[in-house]
Amino acid sequence: MLPSETTLAGSRSIWGAAICALLTAGGMTASAADDKTIYSLANPTPDRLMREMTTDRPDITEVPFTVDAGRVQVETTAFGYARSRPDADGTVTGGYELMGSNIRIGLTHDLEATIIVAPYARQRTVGPGVGTVASGSGAVVLRAKWNVWGNDTFGKSSSTAFAVLPYVSLPTETHNGVSPEAFDGGLQTFFAADLGGNFSFGMNAGVHSVKNLDAVGRHMETTASATLGYAWTEKFSTYGEIAARTGLREGMGDVGLVGGGMAYRITKDVQLDCGVNFGVTPASPRYSPFVGVSARF
């Protein structure tokens, strides 16, 4: 039976108040549900609230964004090759790595833990009276990235993001010619800016404590890099980059690189990439091409 006009008129204020209360409660519920700080490793971020996948590869310059809480992202160099310039004696080193991976684990809304593993690498050194081969696993690197700002506000013109990352590098197979002989550590900072017009800019800077190989004690090295990216479509992007490492005690001086590459997003959670770096100083690899894949779970 339909209510009469008199009944509706008499109950209008009651129903109005009830509807307002429901709308208010609904708004509060939605707001609470959209508060991503409530999610953690044990309480993963739901799919609908996950931000767009960003990766620390293929460029050397890493992003300031973290993986969403409770999610895991694996970024792998399927194959990478590097060939050195001849040293003063004409000796050249060439080598490759397989399946080196950066495993990123979202702990909270703005904090992630990272484990970098290098399962296998091989180097061959050839020169006058020299012919050696070294192979095995590389260092295991433990890192923690904290996004200071910009995780969920980046993407509009003039928006920025910033993160800091302390790390330690642990030797695996010492004396194999691939893994470092002792632990190293340091602190890196990551900055990104949206330039508008599908252009983005990234910059990294870091300090690193490195054990002296030919003497007692340690020394400090610094790294810096900058990258300019362009998104041609929602799936396809390219970049150009410069990078340097200074303060090296061994070798022929500082390392300087220029490079570029591309990335293609197959799905929202899978990306393929490739690129190449070229050395611009005597201590740098002459060239180092690579291909890789990243996936988020």
GROMACS .gro file of C-alpha atoms in nm:
model
  297
    1MET     CA    1   0.000   0.000   0.000
    2LEU     CA    2   0.135   0.344  -0.091
    3PRO     CA    3   0.165   0.593   0.192
    4SER     CA    4  -0.077   0.883   0.191
    5GLU     CA    5   0.034   1.242   0.131
    6THR     CA    6  -0.038   1.326   0.496
    7THR     CA    7   0.187   1.045   0.619
    8LEU     CA    8   0.470   1.155   0.390
    9ALA     CA    9   0.442   1.513   0.500
   10GLY     CA   10   0.445   1.413   0.865
   11SER     CA   11   0.753   1.197   0.829
   12ARG     CA   12   0.957   1.420   0.593
   13SER     CA   13   1.176   1.563   0.864
   14ILE     CA   14   1.244   1.220   1.015
   15TRP     CA   15   1.342   1.068   0.680
   16GLY     CA   16   1.550   1.373   0.590
   17ALA     CA   17   1.749   1.341   0.909
   18ALA     CA   18   1.795   0.968   0.855
   19ILE     CA   19   1.918   1.016   0.497
   20CYS     CA   20   2.165   1.283   0.605
   21ALA     CA   21   2.295   1.054   0.877
   22LEU     CA   22   2.339   0.768   0.628
   23LEU     CA   23   2.519   0.990   0.378
   24THR     CA   24   2.747   1.122   0.649
   25ALA     CA   25   2.823   0.771   0.774
   26GLY     CA   26   2.884   0.655   0.419
   27GLY     CA   27   3.125   0.943   0.361
   28MET     CA   28   3.311   0.863   0.679
   29THR     CA   29   3.333   0.497   0.582
   30ALA     CA   30   3.467   0.579   0.234
   31SER     CA   31   3.716   0.822   0.381
   32ALA     CA   32   3.835   0.564   0.632
   33ALA     CA   33   3.859   0.299   0.361
   34ASP     CA   34   4.068   0.535   0.146
   35ASP     CA   35   4.313   0.604   0.429
   36LYS     CA   36   4.610   0.405   0.297
   37THR     CA   37   4.809   0.450   0.615
   38ILE     CA   38   4.602   0.174   0.777
   39TYR     CA   39   4.753  -0.091   0.548
   40SER     CA   40   5.065  -0.292   0.626
   41LEU     CA   41   5.258  -0.604   0.530
   42ALA     CA   42   4.998  -0.813   0.715
   43ASN     CA   43   4.705  -0.607   0.579
   44PRO     CA   44   4.779  -0.546   0.209
   45THR     CA   45   4.658  -0.243   0.016
   46PRO     CA   46   4.350  -0.340  -0.190
   47ASP     CA   47   4.376  -0.334  -0.569
   48ARG     CA   48   4.146  -0.033  -0.605
   49LEU     CA   49   4.378   0.186  -0.397
   50MET     CA   50   4.710   0.077  -0.546
   51ARG     CA   51   4.903   0.353  -0.716
   52GLU     CA   52   5.042   0.314  -1.068
   53MET     CA   53   5.336   0.076  -1.086
   54THR     CA   54   5.673   0.253  -1.084
   55THR     CA   55   6.011   0.081  -1.107
   56ASP     CA   56   6.369   0.153  -1.002
   57ARG     CA   57   6.484   0.029  -1.342
   58PRO     CA   58   6.576   0.046  -1.627
   59ASP     CA   59   6.767   0.371  -1.564
   60ILE     CA   60   7.034   0.401  -1.295
   61THR     CA   61   6.833   0.684  -1.139
   62GLU     CA   62   6.582   0.521  -0.905
   63VAL     CA   63   6.236   0.649  -0.820
   64PRO     CA   64   6.136   0.801  -0.482
   65PHE     CA   65   5.813   0.598  -0.471
   66THR     CA   66   5.761   0.288  -0.258
   67VAL     CA   67   5.566  -0.029  -0.328
   68ASP     CA   68   5.218  -0.029  -0.173
   69ALA     CA   69   5.192  -0.190   0.170
   70GLY     CA   70   5.164  -0.568   0.160
   71ARG     CA   71   5.269  -0.588  -0.206
   72VAL     CA   72   5.585  -0.735  -0.359
   73GLN     CA   73   5.757  -0.611  -0.674
   74VAL     CA   74   6.042  -0.798  -0.842
   75GLU     CA   75   6.262  -0.607  -1.089
   76THR     CA   76   6.511  -0.823  -1.277
   77THR     CA   77   6.800  -0.775  -1.516
   78ALA     CA   78   6.742  -1.083  -1.726
   79PHE     CA   79   7.073  -1.025  -1.904
   80GLY     CA   80   7.331  -0.752  -1.877
   81TYR     CA   81   7.670  -0.719  -2.043
   82ALA     CA   82   7.963  -0.481  -1.989
   83ARG     CA   83   8.298  -0.440  -2.161
   84SER     CA   84   8.574  -0.221  -2.022
   85ARG     CA   85   8.812   0.012  -2.199
   86PRO     CA   86   9.171  -0.110  -2.228
   87ASP     CA   87   9.382  -0.011  -1.928
   88ALA     CA   88   9.741   0.120  -1.949
   89ASP     CA   89   9.868  -0.232  -2.027
   90GLY     CA   90   9.599  -0.301  -2.286
   91THR     CA   91   9.403  -0.536  -2.062
   92VAL     CA   92   9.028  -0.558  -2.128
   93THR     CA   93   8.756  -0.706  -1.907
   94GLY     CA   94   8.420  -0.822  -2.039
   95GLY     CA   95   8.142  -0.991  -1.849
   96TYR     CA   96   7.774  -1.055  -1.809
   97GLU     CA   97   7.518  -1.104  -1.534
   98LEU     CA   98   7.204  -1.318  -1.528
   99MET     CA   99   6.884  -1.263  -1.332
  100GLY     CA  100   7.012  -0.997  -1.094
  101SER     CA  101   6.697  -0.894  -0.905
  102ASN     CA  102   6.571  -0.612  -0.687
  103ILE     CA  103   6.297  -0.755  -0.462
  104ARG     CA  104   6.087  -0.472  -0.318
  105ILE     CA  105   5.848  -0.541  -0.029
  106GLY     CA  106   5.593  -0.285   0.087
  107LEU     CA  107   5.595  -0.266   0.467
  108THR     CA  108   5.376   0.041   0.524
  109HIS     CA  109   5.220   0.316   0.316
  110ASP     CA  110   5.554   0.496   0.278
  111LEU     CA  111   5.821   0.238   0.369
  112GLU     CA  112   5.958  -0.058   0.178
  113ALA     CA  113   6.231  -0.315   0.237
  114THR     CA  114   6.448  -0.422  -0.054
  115ILE     CA  115   6.675  -0.719  -0.114
  116ILE     CA  116   6.906  -0.710  -0.416
  117VAL     CA  117   7.054  -1.042  -0.524
  118ALA     CA  118   7.303  -1.124  -0.799
  119PRO     CA  119   7.276  -1.501  -0.857
  120TYR     CA  120   7.539  -1.531  -1.128
  121ALA     CA  121   7.795  -1.318  -1.307
  122ARG     CA  122   8.099  -1.402  -1.517
  123GLN     CA  123   8.398  -1.185  -1.605
  124ARG     CA  124   8.684  -1.256  -1.842
  125THR     CA  125   9.001  -1.049  -1.840
  126VAL     CA  126   9.233  -1.063  -2.141
  127GLY     CA  127   9.558  -0.878  -2.203
  128PRO     CA  128   9.931  -0.917  -2.263
  129GLY     CA  129  10.021  -1.226  -2.064
  130VAL     CA  130   9.681  -1.223  -1.889
  131GLY     CA  131   9.383  -1.452  -1.933
  132THR     CA  132   9.160  -1.505  -1.631
  133VAL     CA  133   8.797  -1.592  -1.573
  134ALA     CA  134   8.594  -1.514  -1.258
  135SER     CA  135   8.239  -1.626  -1.193
  136GLY     CA  136   7.987  -1.676  -0.916
  137SER     CA  137   7.733  -1.481  -0.715
  138GLY     CA  138   7.763  -1.115  -0.630
  139ALA     CA  139   7.676  -0.918  -0.318
  140VAL     CA  140   7.345  -0.929  -0.133
  141VAL     CA  141   7.224  -0.574  -0.068
  142LEU     CA  142   6.973  -0.493   0.207
  143ARG     CA  143   6.793  -0.160   0.175
  144ALA     CA  144   6.504   0.040   0.324
  145LYS     CA  145   6.335   0.314   0.122
  146TRP     CA  146   6.130   0.581   0.300
  147ASN     CA  147   5.913   0.809   0.090
  148VAL     CA  148   5.914   1.151   0.258
  149TRP     CA  149   5.653   1.300   0.026
  150GLY     CA  150   5.484   1.246  -0.310
  151ASN     CA  151   5.386   0.879  -0.304
  152ASP     CA  152   5.020   0.946  -0.389
  153THR     CA  153   5.028   1.312  -0.495
  154PHE     CA  154   5.275   1.283  -0.785
  155GLY     CA  155   5.146   1.303  -1.140
  156LYS     CA  156   5.031   1.660  -1.187
  157SER     CA  157   5.249   1.927  -1.345
  158SER     CA  158   5.496   2.073  -1.092
  159SER     CA  159   5.437   1.791  -0.841
  160THR     CA  160   5.746   1.641  -0.676
  161ALA     CA  161   5.848   1.340  -0.467
  162PHE     CA  162   6.143   1.264  -0.241
  163ALA     CA  163   6.281   0.956  -0.060
  164VAL     CA  164   6.583   0.845   0.140
  165LEU     CA  165   6.741   0.500   0.139
  166PRO     CA  166   7.008   0.356   0.372
  167TYR     CA  167   7.167   0.026   0.269
  168VAL     CA  168   7.432  -0.233   0.346
  169SER     CA  169   7.604  -0.457   0.093
  170LEU     CA  170   7.712  -0.802   0.211
  171PRO     CA  171   7.968  -1.027   0.038
  172THR     CA  172   7.861  -1.377  -0.062
  173GLU     CA  173   8.142  -1.577  -0.224
  174THR     CA  174   8.460  -1.395  -0.126
  175HIS     CA  175   8.762  -1.428  -0.352
  176ASN     CA  176   8.548  -1.529  -0.650
  177GLY     CA  177   8.633  -1.209  -0.837
  178VAL     CA  178   8.267  -1.107  -0.857
  179SER     CA  179   8.145  -1.051  -0.501
  180PRO     CA  180   8.296  -0.770  -0.291
  181GLU     CA  181   8.542  -0.882  -0.024
  182ALA     CA  182   8.380  -0.692   0.265
  183PHE     CA  183   8.056  -0.521   0.359
  184ASP     CA  184   7.987  -0.169   0.230
  185GLY     CA  185   7.709   0.072   0.316
  186GLY     CA  186   7.572   0.415   0.252
  187LEU     CA  187   7.281   0.652   0.211
  188GLN     CA  188   7.103   0.754  -0.109
  189THR     CA  189   6.844   1.021  -0.183
  190PHE     CA  190   6.589   1.015  -0.464
  191PHE     CA  191   6.399   1.312  -0.615
  192ALA     CA  192   6.144   1.329  -0.896
  193ALA     CA  193   5.951   1.612  -1.061
  194ASP     CA  194   5.664   1.607  -1.309
  195LEU     CA  195   5.753   1.863  -1.576
  196GLY     CA  196   5.420   1.845  -1.759
  197GLY     CA  197   5.368   1.755  -2.123
  198ASN     CA  198   5.447   1.386  -2.048
  199PHE     CA  199   5.800   1.478  -1.936
  200SER     CA  200   5.944   1.378  -1.599
  201PHE     CA  201   6.276   1.442  -1.428
  202GLY     CA  202   6.461   1.230  -1.172
  203MET     CA  203   6.777   1.285  -0.973
  204ASN     CA  204   6.972   1.069  -0.725
  205ALA     CA  205   7.264   1.147  -0.497
  206GLY     CA  206   7.443   0.918  -0.252
  207VAL     CA  207   7.743   0.865  -0.026
  208HIS     CA  208   7.902   0.523   0.017
  209SER     CA  209   8.148   0.378   0.267
  210VAL     CA  210   8.377   0.135   0.083
  211LYS     CA  211   8.658  -0.083   0.222
  212ASN     CA  212   9.003  -0.019   0.082
  213LEU     CA  213   9.126  -0.319  -0.114
  214ASP     CA  214   9.496  -0.244  -0.090
  215ALA     CA  215   9.514  -0.087   0.257
  216VAL     CA  216   9.358  -0.087   0.602
  217GLY     CA  217   9.049   0.125   0.652
  218ARG     CA  218   8.770   0.263   0.439
  219HIS     CA  219   8.705   0.557   0.209
  220MET     CA  220   8.400   0.751   0.093
  221GLU     CA  221   8.265   0.750  -0.260
  222THR     CA  222   7.982   0.961  -0.400
  223THR     CA  223   7.726   0.894  -0.672
  224ALA     CA  224   7.499   1.124  -0.868
  225SER     CA  225   7.266   1.076  -1.162
  226ALA     CA  226   6.990   1.254  -1.349
  227THR     CA  227   6.734   1.125  -1.596
  228LEU     CA  228   6.479   1.284  -1.829
  229GLY     CA  229   6.185   1.063  -1.923
  230TYR     CA  230   5.905   1.097  -2.177
  231ALA     CA  231   5.582   0.894  -2.183
  232TRP     CA  232   5.477   0.843  -2.545
  233THR     CA  233   5.167   0.651  -2.443
  234GLU     CA  234   5.027   0.509  -2.119
  235LYS     CA  235   5.233   0.195  -2.183
  236PHE     CA  236   5.548   0.310  -2.364
  237SER     CA  237   5.817   0.546  -2.232
  238THR     CA  238   6.179   0.635  -2.303
  239TYR     CA  239   6.456   0.809  -2.110
  240GLY     CA  240   6.802   0.962  -2.140
  241GLU     CA  241   7.044   0.973  -1.847
  242ILE     CA  242   7.382   1.081  -1.711
  243ALA     CA  243   7.548   0.923  -1.406
  244ALA     CA  244   7.879   0.943  -1.219
  245ARG     CA  245   8.066   0.779  -0.931
  246THR     CA  246   8.358   0.968  -0.778
  247GLY     CA  247   8.620   0.903  -0.511
  248LEU     CA  248   8.721   0.557  -0.633
  249ARG     CA  249   9.062   0.449  -0.504
  250GLU     CA  250   9.124   0.169  -0.754
  251GLY     CA  251   9.117   0.166  -1.131
  252MET     CA  252   9.171   0.463  -1.361
  253GLY     CA  253   8.970   0.732  -1.184
  254ASP     CA  254   8.607   0.833  -1.165
  255VAL     CA  255   8.324   0.666  -1.355
  256GLY     CA  256   8.102   0.867  -1.590
  257LEU     CA  257   7.817   0.730  -1.799
  258VAL     CA  258   7.556   0.844  -2.048
  259GLY     CA  259   7.272   0.615  -2.147
  260GLY     CA  260   6.919   0.567  -2.258
  261GLY     CA  261   6.647   0.308  -2.290
  262MET     CA  262   6.280   0.228  -2.303
  263ALA     CA  263   6.009   0.054  -2.104
  264TYR     CA  264   5.683  -0.106  -2.216
  265ARG     CA  265   5.400  -0.190  -1.979
  266ILE     CA  266   5.236  -0.517  -2.085
  267THR     CA  267   4.977  -0.502  -1.808
  268LYS     CA  268   4.936  -0.276  -1.504
  269ASP     CA  269   5.162  -0.518  -1.312
  270VAL     CA  270   5.419  -0.633  -1.573
  271GLN     CA  271   5.680  -0.426  -1.754
  272LEU     CA  272   5.958  -0.505  -2.005
  273ASP     CA  273   6.259  -0.278  -2.057
  274CYS     CA  274   6.594  -0.245  -2.229
  275GLY     CA  275   6.873   0.008  -2.249
  276VAL     CA  276   7.244   0.073  -2.290
  277ASN     CA  277   7.503   0.283  -2.108
  278PHE     CA  278   7.823   0.424  -2.258
  279GLY     CA  279   8.131   0.521  -2.059
  280VAL     CA  280   8.275   0.873  -2.100
  281THR     CA  281   8.580   0.832  -1.873
  282PRO     CA  282   8.870   0.583  -1.887
  283ALA     CA  283   8.745   0.403  -1.573
  284SER     CA  284   8.397   0.349  -1.717
  285PRO     CA  285   8.275   0.048  -1.912
  286ARG     CA  286   8.295   0.121  -2.284
  287TYR     CA  287   7.936   0.001  -2.323
  288SER     CA  288   7.687  -0.201  -2.119
  289PRO     CA  289   7.355  -0.310  -2.277
  290PHE     CA  290   7.083  -0.487  -2.078
  291VAL     CA  291   6.727  -0.620  -2.091
  292GLY     CA  292   6.493  -0.671  -1.798
  293VAL     CA  293   6.147  -0.740  -1.667
  294SER     CA  294   5.949  -0.621  -1.364
  295ALA     CA  295   5.637  -0.768  -1.206
  296ARG     CA  296   5.415  -0.667  -0.912
  297PHE     CA  297   5.222  -0.912  -0.699
   0.00000   0.00000   0.00000
